Coordinates of C-alpha atoms in Angstrom, one line a residue:
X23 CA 52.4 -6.6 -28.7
X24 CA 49.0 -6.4 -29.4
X25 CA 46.5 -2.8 -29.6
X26 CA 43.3 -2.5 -28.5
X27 CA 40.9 0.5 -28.3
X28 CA 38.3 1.3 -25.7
X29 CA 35.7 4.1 -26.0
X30 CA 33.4 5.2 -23.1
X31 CA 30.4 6.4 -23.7
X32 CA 30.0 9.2 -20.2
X33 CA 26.6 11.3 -19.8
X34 CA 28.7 14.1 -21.1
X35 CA 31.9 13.3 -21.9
X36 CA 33.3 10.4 -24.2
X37 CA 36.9 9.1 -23.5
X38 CA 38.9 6.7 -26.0
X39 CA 42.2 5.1 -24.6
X40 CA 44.2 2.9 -26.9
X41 CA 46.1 0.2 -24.6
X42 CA 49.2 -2.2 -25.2
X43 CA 49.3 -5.7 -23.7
X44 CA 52.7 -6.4 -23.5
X45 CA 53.0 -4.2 -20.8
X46 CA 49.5 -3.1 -20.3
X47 CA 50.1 0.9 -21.1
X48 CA 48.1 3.5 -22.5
X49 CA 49.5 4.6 -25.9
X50 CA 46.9 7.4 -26.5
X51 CA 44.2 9.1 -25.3
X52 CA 41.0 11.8 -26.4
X53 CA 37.9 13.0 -25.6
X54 CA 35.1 14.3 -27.6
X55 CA 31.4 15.6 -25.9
X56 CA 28.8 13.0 -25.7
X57 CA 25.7 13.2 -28.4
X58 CA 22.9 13.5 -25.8
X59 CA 19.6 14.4 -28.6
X60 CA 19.0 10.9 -28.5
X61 CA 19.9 7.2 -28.0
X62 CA 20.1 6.5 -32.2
X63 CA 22.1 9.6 -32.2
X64 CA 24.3 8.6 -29.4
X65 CA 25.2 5.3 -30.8
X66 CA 25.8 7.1 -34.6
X67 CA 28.5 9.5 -32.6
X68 CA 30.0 6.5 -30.9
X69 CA 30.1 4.4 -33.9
X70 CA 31.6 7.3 -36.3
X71 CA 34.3 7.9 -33.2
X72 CA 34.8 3.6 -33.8
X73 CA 35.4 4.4 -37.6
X74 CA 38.0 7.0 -37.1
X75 CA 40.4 5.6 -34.9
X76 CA 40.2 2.4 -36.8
X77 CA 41.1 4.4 -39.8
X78 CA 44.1 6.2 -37.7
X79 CA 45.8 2.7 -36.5
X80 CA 44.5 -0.3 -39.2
X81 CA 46.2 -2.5 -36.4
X82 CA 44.2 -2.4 -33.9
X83 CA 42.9 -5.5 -33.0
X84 CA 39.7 -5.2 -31.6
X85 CA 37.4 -2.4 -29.8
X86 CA 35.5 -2.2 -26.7
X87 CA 33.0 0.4 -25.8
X88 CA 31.2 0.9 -22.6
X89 CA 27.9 2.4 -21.7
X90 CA 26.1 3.4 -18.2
X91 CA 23.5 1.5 -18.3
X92 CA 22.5 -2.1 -19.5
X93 CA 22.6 -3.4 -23.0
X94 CA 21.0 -7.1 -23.8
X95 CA 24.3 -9.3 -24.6
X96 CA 22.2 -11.6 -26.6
X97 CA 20.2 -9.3 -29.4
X98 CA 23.0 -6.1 -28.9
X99 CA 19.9 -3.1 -28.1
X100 CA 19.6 -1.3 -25.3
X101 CA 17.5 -2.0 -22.1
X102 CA 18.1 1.0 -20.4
X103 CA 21.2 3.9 -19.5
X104 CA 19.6 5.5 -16.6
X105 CA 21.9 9.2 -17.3
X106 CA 21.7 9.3 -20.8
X107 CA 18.6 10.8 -22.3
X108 CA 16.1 8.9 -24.1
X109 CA 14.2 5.6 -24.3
X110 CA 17.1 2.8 -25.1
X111 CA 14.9 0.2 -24.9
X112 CA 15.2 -1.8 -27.9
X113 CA 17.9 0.4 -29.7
X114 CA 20.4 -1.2 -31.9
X115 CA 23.9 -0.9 -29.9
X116 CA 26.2 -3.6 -30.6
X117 CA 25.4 -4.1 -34.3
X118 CA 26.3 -0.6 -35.8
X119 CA 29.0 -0.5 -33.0
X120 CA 30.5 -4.1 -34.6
X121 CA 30.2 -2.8 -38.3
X122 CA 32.2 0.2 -37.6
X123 CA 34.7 -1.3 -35.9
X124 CA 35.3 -4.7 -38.0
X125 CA 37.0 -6.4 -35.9
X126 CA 36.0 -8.5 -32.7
X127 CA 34.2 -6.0 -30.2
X128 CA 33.3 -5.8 -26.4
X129 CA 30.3 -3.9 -24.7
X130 CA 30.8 -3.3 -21.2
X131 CA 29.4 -1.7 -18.5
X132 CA 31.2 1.2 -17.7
X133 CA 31.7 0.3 -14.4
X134 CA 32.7 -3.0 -15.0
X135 CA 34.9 -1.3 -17.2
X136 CA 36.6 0.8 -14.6
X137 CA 37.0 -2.2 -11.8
X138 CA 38.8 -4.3 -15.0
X139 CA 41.3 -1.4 -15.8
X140 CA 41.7 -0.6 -11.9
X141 CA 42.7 -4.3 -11.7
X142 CA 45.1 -4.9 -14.4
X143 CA 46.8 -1.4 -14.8
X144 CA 45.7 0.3 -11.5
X145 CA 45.2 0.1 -7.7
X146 CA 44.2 -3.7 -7.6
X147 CA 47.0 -4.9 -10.0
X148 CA 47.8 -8.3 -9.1
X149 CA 45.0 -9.2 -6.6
X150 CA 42.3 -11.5 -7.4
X151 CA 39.5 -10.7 -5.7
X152 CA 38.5 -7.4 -6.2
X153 CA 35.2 -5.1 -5.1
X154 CA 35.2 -1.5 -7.2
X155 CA 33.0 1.3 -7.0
X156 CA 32.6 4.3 -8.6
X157 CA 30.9 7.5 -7.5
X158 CA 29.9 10.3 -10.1
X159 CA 26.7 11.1 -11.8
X160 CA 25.4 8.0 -10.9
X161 CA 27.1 4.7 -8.5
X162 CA 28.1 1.9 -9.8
X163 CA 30.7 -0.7 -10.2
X164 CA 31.5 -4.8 -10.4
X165 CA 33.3 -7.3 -8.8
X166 CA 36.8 -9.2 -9.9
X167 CA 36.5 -13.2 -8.2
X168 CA 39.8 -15.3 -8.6
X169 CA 40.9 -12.7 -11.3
X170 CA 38.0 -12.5 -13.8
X171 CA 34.8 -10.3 -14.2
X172 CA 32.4 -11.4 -12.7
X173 CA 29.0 -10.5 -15.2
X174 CA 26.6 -13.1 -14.1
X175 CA 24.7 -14.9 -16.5
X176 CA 22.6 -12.0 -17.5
X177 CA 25.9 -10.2 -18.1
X178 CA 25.0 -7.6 -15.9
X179 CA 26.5 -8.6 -12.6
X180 CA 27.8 -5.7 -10.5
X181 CA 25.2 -3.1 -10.1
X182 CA 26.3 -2.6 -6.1
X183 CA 24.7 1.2 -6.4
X184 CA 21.4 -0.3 -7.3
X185 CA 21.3 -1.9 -4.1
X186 CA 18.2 -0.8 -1.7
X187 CA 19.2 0.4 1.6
X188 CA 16.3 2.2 2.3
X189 CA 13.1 0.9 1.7
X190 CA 10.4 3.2 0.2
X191 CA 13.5 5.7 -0.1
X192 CA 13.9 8.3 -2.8
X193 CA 13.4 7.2 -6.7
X194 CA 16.5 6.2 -8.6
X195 CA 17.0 6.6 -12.0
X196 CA 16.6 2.8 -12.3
X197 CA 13.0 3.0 -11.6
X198 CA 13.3 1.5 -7.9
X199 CA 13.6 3.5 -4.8
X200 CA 16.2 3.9 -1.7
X201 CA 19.2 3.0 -3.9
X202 CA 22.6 3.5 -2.8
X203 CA 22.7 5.8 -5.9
X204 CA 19.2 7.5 -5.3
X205 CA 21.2 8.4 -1.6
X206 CA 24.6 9.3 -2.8
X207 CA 25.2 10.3 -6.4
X208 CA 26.6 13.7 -7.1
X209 CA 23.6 15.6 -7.8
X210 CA 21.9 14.7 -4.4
X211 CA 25.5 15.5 -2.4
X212 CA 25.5 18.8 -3.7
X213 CA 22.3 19.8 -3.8
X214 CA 22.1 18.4 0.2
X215 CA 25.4 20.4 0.5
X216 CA 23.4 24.0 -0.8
X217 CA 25.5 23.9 -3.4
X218 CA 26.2 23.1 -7.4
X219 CA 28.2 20.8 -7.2
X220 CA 30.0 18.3 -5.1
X221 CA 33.4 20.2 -5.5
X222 CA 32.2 23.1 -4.7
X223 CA 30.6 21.3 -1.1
X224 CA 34.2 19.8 -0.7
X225 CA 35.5 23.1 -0.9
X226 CA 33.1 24.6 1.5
X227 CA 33.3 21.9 4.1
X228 CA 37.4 22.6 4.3
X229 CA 36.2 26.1 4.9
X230 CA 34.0 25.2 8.1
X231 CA 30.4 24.7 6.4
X232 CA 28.5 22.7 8.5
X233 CA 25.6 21.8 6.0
X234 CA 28.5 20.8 3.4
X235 CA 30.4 18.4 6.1
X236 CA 26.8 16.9 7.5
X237 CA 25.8 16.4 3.7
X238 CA 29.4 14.7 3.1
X239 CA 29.2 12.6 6.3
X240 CA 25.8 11.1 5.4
X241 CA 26.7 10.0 1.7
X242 CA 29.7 8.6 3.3
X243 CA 28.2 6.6 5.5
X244 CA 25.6 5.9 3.1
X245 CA 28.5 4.3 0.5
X246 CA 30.2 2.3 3.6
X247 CA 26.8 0.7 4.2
X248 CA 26.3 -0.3 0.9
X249 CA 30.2 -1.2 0.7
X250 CA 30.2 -3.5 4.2
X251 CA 27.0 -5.4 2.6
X252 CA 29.1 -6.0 -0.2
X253 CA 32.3 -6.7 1.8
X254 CA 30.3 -9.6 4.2
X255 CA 29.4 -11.6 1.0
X256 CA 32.0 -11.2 -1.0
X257 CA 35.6 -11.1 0.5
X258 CA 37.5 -8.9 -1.3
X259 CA 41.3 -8.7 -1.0
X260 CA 41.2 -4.7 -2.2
X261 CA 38.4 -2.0 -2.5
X262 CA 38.6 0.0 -4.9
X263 CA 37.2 3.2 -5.1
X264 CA 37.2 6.1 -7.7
X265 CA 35.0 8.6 -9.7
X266 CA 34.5 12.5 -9.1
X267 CA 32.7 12.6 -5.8
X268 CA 35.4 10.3 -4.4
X269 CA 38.3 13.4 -4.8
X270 CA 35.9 15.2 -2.0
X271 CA 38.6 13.8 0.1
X272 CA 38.3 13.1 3.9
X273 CA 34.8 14.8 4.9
X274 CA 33.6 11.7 2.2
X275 CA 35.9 9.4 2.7
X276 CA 36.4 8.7 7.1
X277 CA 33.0 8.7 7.6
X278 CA 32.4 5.6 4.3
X279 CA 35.0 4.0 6.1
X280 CA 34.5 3.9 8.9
X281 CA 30.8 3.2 8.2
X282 CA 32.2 0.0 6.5
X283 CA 34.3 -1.5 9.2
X284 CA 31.4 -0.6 11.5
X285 CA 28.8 -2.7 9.3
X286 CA 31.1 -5.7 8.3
X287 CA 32.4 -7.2 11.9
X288 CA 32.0 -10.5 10.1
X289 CA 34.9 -9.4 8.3
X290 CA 38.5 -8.5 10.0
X291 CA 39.3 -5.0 8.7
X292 CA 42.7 -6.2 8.5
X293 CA 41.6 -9.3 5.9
X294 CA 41.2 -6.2 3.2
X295 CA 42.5 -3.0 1.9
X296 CA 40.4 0.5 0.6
X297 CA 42.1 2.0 -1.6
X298 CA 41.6 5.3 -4.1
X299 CA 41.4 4.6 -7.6
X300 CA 44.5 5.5 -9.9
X301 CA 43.8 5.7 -13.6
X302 CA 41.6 8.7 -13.1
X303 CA 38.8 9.7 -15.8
X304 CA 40.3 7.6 -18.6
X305 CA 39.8 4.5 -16.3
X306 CA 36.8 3.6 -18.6
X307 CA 38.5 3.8 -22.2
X308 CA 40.9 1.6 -20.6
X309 CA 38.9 -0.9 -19.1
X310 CA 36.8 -1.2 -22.6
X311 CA 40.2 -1.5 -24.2
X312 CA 41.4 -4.4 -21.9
X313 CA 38.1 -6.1 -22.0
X314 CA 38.1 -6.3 -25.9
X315 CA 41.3 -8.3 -25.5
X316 CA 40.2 -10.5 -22.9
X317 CA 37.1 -11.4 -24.5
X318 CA 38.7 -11.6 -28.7
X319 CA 39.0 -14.8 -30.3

């Protein structure tokens, strides 16, 4: 048995998981807040986090870390984390991330990060091909072909909320416009919904509120569009899907559904399964955690 720990880096909130592999379990878990003053900052927090739990189990044998947003594989700065505050471009992440740890290290999307975890501990266990998406503060996600990440050779493969559905739409936090994210992340739900949040419109829409259900309806059918695209070219044996918004339930959920059968008759319904995510909030850490073993020496 080997143990490897995974740290993700949220807007708000970062999560550490340390995983087994002999049976792919979670051994321990924590949180701590997310340093938001600024990207230097952010990576200091995340590398002193790295230090500790290193220091707590010496045999750990490597670390990943995940971000939201894209960091260069080849120099290690960032190029840019759309929800964390701050101008990444060019800031060391990977290098003081690899000196606290000192051992072999992953960075990962944390997207990517939660489709990996969802398929070797969670709802796509033992399935091959595998589309995830996640739906929070932002959308995002990645792709599992013939059981392996697929990252592209940019190593950022996967962003299916950065897709444009509608052209000219609203600005995204990418710096394009009519993204599936710029239509359906959480802050654009709730505030459609008249209200703070998108638990609070889930709530409301059980109760009868029509401007909560209508605001539901169209992000769902928003994310099935952006979902059958992805279904016609890719395949997939199991969809995946997880992340806050998703627990809004069925005034979300029927309408993305059946927005994706309805967009993908190229591709039986039957040939494919949607399925809620299972590892919850920590699905990240873990996903960080699995990739440092798949990627160690």
């Amino acid at each position: 048995m080997a143990r490897w720990l995974g740290v993700d880096v949220g807007a708000t909130t970062t999560k550490i998981a340390v995983v087994d592999d002999e049976q792919w379990s979670v051994t321990d878990r924590a949180s701590a807040p997310t340093d938001r003053t600024a990207p230097e900052r952010t990576v200091a927090a995340c590398a002193d986090l790295v230090r500790d739990w290193v220091e707590r189990i010496p045999a750990l044998r490597g670390v990943g870390v995940t971000l939201p947003g894209h960091i260069d594989p080849e120099t290690g700065f960032g190029v840019v984390i759309p929800n964390i505050p701050g101008d990444w471009r060019g800031v060391p992440v990977t290098g003081p991330l690899r000196t606290a740890a000192g051992r072999p290290i992953a960075i990962i999307n944390d997207a990517r990060a939660f489709v990996l975890a969802e398929s070797r501990l969670g709802a796509g266990r033992g399935v091959d091909d595998v589309l995830g998406i996640v739906l929070g503060t932002g959308v995002g996600g990645g792709v599992l072909i013939g059981g392996r990440l697929f990252t592209g050779r940019s190593g950022n493969a996967g962003e299916v909320g950065h897709q444009v559905l509608v052209r000219d739409g609203p600005p995204c936090g990418c710096g394009n416009r009519g993204c599936l994210e710029a239509l359906a992340r959480a802050d654009v739900i709730a505030a459609a919904a008249g209200h703070a949040t998108v638990a609070g419109a889930a709530a409301a829409a059980a109760d009868g509120d029509e401007r909560a259900r209508s605001a539901l309806r169209e992000a769902g059918a928003w994310i099935g569009l952006g979902l059958a695209n992805l279904v016609t070219v890719l395949t997939p044996e199991v969809v995946v899907i997880g992340g806050g918004v998703a627990l809004a339930g069925d005034p979300l959920m029927k309408p993305l559904v059946e927005q994706l059968r309805a967009s993908s008759p190229l591709v039986p319904p039957e040939s494919y399964r949607v399925l809620p995510a299972e590892l919850g909030p920590f699905a990240g850490a873990v996903g960080a955690a699995v990739a440092a073993s798949d990627t160690a020496p």
